Coordinates of N, CA, C and O in Angstrom, one line a residue:
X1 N 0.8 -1.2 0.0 CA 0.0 0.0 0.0 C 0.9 1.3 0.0 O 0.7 2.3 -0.6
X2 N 1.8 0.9 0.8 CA 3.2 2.4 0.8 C 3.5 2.3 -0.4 O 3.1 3.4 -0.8
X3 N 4.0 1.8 -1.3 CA 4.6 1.8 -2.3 C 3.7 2.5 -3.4 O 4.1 3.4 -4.0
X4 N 2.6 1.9 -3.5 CA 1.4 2.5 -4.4 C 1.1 3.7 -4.3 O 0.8 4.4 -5.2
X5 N 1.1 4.1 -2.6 CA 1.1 5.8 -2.5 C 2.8 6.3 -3.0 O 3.1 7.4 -3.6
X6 N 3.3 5.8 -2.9 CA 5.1 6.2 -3.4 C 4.8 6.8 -4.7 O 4.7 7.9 -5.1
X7 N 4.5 5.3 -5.5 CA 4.5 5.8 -6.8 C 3.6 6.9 -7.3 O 3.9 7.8 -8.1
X8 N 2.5 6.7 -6.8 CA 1.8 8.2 -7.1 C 2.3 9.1 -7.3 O 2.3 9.7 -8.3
X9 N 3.2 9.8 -5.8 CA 3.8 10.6 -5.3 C 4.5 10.9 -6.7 O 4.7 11.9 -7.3
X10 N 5.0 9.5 -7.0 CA 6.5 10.4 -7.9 C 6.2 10.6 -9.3 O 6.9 10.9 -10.3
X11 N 4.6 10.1 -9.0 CA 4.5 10.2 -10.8 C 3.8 11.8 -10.9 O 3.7 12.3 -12.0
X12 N 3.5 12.4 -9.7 CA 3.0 14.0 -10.1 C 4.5 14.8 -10.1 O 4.7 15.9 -10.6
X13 N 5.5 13.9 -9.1 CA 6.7 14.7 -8.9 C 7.4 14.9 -10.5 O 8.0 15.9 -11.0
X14 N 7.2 13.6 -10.9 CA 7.7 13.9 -12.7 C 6.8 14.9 -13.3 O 7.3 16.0 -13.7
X15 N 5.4 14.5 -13.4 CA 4.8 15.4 -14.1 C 5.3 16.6 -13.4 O 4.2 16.4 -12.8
X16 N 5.6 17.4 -13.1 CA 5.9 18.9 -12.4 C 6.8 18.8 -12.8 O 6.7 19.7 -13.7
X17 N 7.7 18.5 -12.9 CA 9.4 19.0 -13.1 C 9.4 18.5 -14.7 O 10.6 18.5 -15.2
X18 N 8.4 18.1 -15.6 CA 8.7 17.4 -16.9 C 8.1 18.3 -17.7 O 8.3 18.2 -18.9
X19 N 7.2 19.5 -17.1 CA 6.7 20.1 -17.9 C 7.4 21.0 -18.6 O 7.0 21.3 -19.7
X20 N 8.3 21.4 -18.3 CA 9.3 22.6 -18.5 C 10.4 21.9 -19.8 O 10.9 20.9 -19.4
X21 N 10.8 22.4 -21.1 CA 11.5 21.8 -21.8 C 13.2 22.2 -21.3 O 13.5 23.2 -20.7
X22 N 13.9 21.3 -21.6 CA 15.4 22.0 -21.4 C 16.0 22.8 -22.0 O 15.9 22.3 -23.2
X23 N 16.6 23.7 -22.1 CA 17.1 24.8 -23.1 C 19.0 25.0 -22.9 O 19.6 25.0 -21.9
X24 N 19.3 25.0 -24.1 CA 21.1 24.9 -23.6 C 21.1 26.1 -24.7 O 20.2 26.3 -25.4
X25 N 22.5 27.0 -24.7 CA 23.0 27.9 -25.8 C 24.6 27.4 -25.4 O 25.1 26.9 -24.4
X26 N 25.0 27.8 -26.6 CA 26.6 27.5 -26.3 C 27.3 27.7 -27.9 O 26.4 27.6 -28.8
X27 N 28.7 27.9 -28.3 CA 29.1 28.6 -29.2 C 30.3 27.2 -29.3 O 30.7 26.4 -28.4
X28 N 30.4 27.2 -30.6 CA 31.7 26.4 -31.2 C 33.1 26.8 -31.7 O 33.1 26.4 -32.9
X29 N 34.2 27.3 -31.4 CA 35.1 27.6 -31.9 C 36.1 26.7 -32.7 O 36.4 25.6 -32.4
X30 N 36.5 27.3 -33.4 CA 37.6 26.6 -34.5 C 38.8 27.2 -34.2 O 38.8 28.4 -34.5
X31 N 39.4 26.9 -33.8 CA 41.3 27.8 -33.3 C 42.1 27.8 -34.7 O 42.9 28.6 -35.2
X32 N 41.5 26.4 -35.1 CA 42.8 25.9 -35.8 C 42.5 26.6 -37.5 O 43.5 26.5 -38.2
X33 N 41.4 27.2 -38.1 CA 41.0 27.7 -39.0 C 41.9 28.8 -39.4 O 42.4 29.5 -38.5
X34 N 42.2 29.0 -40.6 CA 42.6 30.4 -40.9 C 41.9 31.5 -40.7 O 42.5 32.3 -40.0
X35 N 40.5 32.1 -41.2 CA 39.9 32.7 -40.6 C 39.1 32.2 -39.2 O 38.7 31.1 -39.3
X36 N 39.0 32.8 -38.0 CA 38.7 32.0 -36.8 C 37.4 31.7 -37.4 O 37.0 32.3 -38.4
X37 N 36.6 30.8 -36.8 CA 35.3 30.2 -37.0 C 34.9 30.1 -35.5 O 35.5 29.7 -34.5
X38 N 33.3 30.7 -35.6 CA 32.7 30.5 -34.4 C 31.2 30.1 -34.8 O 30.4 30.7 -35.5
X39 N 31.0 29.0 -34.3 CA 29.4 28.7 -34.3 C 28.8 28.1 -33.1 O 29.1 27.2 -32.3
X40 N 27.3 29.1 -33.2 CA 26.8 29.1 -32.3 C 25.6 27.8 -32.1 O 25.0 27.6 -33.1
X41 N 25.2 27.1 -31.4 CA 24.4 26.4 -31.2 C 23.5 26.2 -30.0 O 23.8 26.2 -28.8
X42 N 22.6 26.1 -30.4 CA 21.4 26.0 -29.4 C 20.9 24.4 -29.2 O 21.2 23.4 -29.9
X43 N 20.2 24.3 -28.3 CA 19.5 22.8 -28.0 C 18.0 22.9 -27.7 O 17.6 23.9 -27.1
X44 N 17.1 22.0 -27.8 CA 15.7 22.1 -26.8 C 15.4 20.7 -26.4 O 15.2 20.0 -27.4
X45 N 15.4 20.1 -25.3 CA 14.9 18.8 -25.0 C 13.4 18.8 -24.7 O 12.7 19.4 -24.1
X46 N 13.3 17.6 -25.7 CA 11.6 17.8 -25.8 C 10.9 17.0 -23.7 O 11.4 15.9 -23.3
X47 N 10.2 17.5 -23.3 CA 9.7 17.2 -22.5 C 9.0 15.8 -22.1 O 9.0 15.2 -21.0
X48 N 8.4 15.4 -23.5 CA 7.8 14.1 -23.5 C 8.6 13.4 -23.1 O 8.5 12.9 -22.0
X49 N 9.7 13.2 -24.2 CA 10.0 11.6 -23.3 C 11.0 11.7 -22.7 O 11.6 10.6 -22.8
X50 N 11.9 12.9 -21.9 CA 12.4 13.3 -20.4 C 10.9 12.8 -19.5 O 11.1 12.0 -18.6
X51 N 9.7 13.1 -19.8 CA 8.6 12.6 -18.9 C 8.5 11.0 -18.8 O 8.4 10.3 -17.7
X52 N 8.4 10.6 -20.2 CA 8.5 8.9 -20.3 C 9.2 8.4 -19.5 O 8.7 7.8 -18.6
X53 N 10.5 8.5 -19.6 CA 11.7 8.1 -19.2 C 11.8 8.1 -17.7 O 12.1 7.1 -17.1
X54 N 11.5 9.7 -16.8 CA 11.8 9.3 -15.9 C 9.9 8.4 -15.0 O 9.8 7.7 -14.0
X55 N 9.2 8.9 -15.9 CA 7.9 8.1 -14.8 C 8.3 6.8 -15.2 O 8.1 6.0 -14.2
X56 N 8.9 6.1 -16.5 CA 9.2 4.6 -16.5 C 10.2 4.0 -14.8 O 10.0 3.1 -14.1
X57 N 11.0 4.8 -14.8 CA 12.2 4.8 -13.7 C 11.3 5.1 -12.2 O 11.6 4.4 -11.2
X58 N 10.6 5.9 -12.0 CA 9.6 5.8 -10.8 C 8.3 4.7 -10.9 O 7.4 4.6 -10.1
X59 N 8.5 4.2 -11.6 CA 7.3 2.9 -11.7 C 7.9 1.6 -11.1 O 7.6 0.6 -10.4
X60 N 9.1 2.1 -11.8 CA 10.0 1.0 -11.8 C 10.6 0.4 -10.2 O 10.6 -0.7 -9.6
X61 N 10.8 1.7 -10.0 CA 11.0 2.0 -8.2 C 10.1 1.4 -7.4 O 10.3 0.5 -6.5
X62 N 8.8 2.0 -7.7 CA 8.4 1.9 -6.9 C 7.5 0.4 -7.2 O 6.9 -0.2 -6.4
X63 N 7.7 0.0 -8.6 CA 7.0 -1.7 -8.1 C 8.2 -2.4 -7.7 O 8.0 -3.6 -7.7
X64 N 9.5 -2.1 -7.3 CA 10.9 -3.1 -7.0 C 10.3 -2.6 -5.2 O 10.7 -3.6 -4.5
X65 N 9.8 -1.9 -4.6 CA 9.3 -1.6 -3.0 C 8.4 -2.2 -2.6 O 8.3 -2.8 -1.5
X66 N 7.1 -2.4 -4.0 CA 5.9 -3.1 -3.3 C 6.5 -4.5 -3.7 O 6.2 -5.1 -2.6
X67 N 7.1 -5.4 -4.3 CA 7.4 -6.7 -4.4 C 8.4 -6.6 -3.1 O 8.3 -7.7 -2.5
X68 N 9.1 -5.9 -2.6 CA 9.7 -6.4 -1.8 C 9.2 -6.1 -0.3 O 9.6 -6.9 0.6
X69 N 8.5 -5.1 0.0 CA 6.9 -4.9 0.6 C 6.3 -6.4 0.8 O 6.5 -7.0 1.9
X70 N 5.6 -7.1 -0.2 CA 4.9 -8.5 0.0 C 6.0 -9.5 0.2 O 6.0 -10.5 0.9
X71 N 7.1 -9.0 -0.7 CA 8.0 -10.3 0.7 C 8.3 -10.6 1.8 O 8.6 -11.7 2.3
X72 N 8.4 -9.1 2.4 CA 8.3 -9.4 4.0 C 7.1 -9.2 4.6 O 7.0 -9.0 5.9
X73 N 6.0 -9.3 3.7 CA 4.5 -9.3 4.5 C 4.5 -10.7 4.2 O 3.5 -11.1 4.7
X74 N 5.4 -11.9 3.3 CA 5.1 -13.2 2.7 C 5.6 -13.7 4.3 O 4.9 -14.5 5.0
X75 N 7.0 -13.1 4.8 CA 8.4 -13.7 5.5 C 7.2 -13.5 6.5 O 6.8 -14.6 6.9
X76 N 6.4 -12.4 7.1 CA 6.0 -12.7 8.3 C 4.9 -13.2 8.4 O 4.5 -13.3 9.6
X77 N 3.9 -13.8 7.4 CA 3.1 -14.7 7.3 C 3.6 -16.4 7.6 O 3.0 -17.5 8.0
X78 N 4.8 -16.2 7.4 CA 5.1 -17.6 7.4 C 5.8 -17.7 8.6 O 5.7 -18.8 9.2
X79 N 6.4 -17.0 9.0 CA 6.6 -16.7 10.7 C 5.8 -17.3 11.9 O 6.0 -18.1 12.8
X80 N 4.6 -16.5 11.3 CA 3.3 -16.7 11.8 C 2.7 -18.0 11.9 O 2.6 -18.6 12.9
X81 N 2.4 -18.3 11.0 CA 2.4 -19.9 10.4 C 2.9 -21.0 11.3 O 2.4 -21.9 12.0
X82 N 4.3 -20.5 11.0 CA 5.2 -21.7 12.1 C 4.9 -21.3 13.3 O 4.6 -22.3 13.9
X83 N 4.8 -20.2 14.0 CA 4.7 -20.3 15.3 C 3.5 -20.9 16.2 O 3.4 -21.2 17.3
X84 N 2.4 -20.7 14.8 CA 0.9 -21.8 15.2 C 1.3 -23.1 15.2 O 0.9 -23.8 16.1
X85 N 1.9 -23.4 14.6 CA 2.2 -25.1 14.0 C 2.9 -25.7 15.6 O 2.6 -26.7 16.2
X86 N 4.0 -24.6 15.8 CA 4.9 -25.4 16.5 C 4.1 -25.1 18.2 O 4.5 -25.8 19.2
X87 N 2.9 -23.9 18.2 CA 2.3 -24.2 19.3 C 1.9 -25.3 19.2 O 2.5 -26.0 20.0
X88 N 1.1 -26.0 18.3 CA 0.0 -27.0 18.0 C 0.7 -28.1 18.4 O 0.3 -28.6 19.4
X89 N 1.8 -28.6 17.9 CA 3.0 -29.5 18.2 C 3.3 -30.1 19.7 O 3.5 -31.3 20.2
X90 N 3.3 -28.4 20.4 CA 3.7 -28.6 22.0 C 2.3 -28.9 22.4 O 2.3 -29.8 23.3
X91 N 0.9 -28.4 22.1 CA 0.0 -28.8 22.8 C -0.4 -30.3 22.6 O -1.2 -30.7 23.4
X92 N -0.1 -31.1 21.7 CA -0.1 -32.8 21.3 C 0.7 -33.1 21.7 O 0.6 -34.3 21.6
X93 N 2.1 -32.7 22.2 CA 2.8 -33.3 23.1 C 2.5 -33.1 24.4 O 3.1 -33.9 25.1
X94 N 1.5 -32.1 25.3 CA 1.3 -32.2 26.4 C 0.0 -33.0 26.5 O -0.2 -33.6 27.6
X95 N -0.9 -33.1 25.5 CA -1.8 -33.8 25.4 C -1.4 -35.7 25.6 O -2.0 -36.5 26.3
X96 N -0.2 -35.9 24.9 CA 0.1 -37.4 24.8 C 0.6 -37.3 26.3 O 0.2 -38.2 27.0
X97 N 1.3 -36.5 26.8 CA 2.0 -36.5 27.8 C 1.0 -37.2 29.0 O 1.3 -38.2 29.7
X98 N -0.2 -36.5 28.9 CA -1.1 -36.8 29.7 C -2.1 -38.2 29.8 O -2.6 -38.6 30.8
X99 N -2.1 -38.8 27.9 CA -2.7 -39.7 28.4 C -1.8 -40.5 28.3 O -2.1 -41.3 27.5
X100 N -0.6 -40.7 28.8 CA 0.2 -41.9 28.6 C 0.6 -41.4 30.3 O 0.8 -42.4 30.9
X101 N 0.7 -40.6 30.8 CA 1.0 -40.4 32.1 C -0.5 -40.6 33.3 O -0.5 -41.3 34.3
X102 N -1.5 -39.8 32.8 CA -2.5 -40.0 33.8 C -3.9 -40.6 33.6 O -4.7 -41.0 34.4
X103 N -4.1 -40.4 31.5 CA -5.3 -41.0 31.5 C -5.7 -42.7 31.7 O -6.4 -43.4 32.5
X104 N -4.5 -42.9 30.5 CA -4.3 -44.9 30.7 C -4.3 -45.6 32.0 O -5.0 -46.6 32.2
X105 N -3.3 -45.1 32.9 CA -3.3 -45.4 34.1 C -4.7 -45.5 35.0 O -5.2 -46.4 35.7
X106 N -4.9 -44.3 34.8 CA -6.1 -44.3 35.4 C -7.6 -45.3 34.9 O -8.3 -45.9 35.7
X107 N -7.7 -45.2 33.2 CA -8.5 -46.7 32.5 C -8.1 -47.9 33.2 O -8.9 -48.7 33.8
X108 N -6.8 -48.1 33.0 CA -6.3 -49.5 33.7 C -7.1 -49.7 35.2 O -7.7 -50.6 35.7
X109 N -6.9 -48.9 35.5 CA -7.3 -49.1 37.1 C -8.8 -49.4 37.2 O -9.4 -50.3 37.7
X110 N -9.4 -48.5 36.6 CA -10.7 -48.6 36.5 C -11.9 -49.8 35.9 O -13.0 -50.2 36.1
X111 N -10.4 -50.0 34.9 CA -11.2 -51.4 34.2 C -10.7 -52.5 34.7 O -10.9 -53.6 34.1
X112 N -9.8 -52.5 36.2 CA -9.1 -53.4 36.6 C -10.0 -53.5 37.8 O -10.1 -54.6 38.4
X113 N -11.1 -52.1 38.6 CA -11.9 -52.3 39.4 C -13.4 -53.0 38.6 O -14.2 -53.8 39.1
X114 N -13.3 -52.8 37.8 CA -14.8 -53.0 37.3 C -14.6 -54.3 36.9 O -15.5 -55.2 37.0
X115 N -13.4 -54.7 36.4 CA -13.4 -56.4 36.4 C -14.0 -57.3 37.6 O -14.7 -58.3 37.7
X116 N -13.1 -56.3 38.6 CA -13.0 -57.1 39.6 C -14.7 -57.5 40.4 O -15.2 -58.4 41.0
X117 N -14.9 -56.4 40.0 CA -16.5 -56.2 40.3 C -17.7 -57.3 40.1 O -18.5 -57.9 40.9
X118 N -17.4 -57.1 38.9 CA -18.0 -58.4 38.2 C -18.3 -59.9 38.3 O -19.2 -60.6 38.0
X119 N -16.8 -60.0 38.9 CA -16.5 -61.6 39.2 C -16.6 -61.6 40.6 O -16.6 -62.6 41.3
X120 N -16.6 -60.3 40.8 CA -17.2 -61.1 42.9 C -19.0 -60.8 42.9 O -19.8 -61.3 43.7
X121 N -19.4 -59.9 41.7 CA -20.5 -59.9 41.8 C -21.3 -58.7 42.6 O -22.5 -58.6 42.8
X122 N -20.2 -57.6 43.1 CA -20.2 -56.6 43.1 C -20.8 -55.2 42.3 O -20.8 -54.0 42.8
X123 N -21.0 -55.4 41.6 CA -21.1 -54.5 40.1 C -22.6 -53.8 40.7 O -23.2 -54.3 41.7
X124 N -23.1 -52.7 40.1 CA -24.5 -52.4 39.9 C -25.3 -53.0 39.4 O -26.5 -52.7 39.6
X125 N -24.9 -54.1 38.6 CA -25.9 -54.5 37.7 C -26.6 -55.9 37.7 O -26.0 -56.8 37.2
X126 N -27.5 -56.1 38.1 CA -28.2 -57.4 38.6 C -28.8 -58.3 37.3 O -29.4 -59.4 37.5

């Protein structure tokens, strides 16, 4: 989303500074001539594609920010990711912990009273 306002940013920043054409004056001399020679020359840079050129180079920019923007919004998704996973992990290991430490034990016992129940005739059930 930063990046996309970036680019905006720099595409009015081009347009403003692209409107204006460039203008050079400057003179040519010949030393080496027998009569001296001087020529004068002028320049105009056309605006357009000084505009092309640099809004290509701020697009450019600014999609090389948001790709690398979504790779560290990728990096801390997956961050994220693992750190559910590797809760989930510890909670099935306290989970096994439990029935191999207090549930089974405790079935054993129970289905070792209720046996016992049975065969002396103890039980609830007539």
């Amino acid at each position: 989303m930063r990046a996309m306002v970036d680019m905006a940013l720099a595409g009015v920043d081009v347009a403003r500074r692209a409107r204006t054409p460039d203008f050079s004056l400057g003179g040519m001399v010949d030393l080496k001539a027998d009569p001296l020679m001087f020529r004068p020359t002028a320049t105009v840079t056309l605006p357009i594609w000084r505009e092309k050129i640099a809004a290509n180079i701020a697009a450019a920019s600014a999609r090389r920010e948001a790709a690398s923007a979504r790779v560290s919004a990728e990096q801390l998704n997956v961050a994220a990711e693992l750190a559910q996973m590797l809760y989930m992990v510890r909670e099935a290991d306290r989970m096994i912990a439990y029935i191999d430490g207090t549930a089974l034990p405790n079935l054993g016992r129970i289905s070792a009273s209720a046996e016992a129940g049975y065969e002396t005739g103890m039980s609830g059930r007539r």
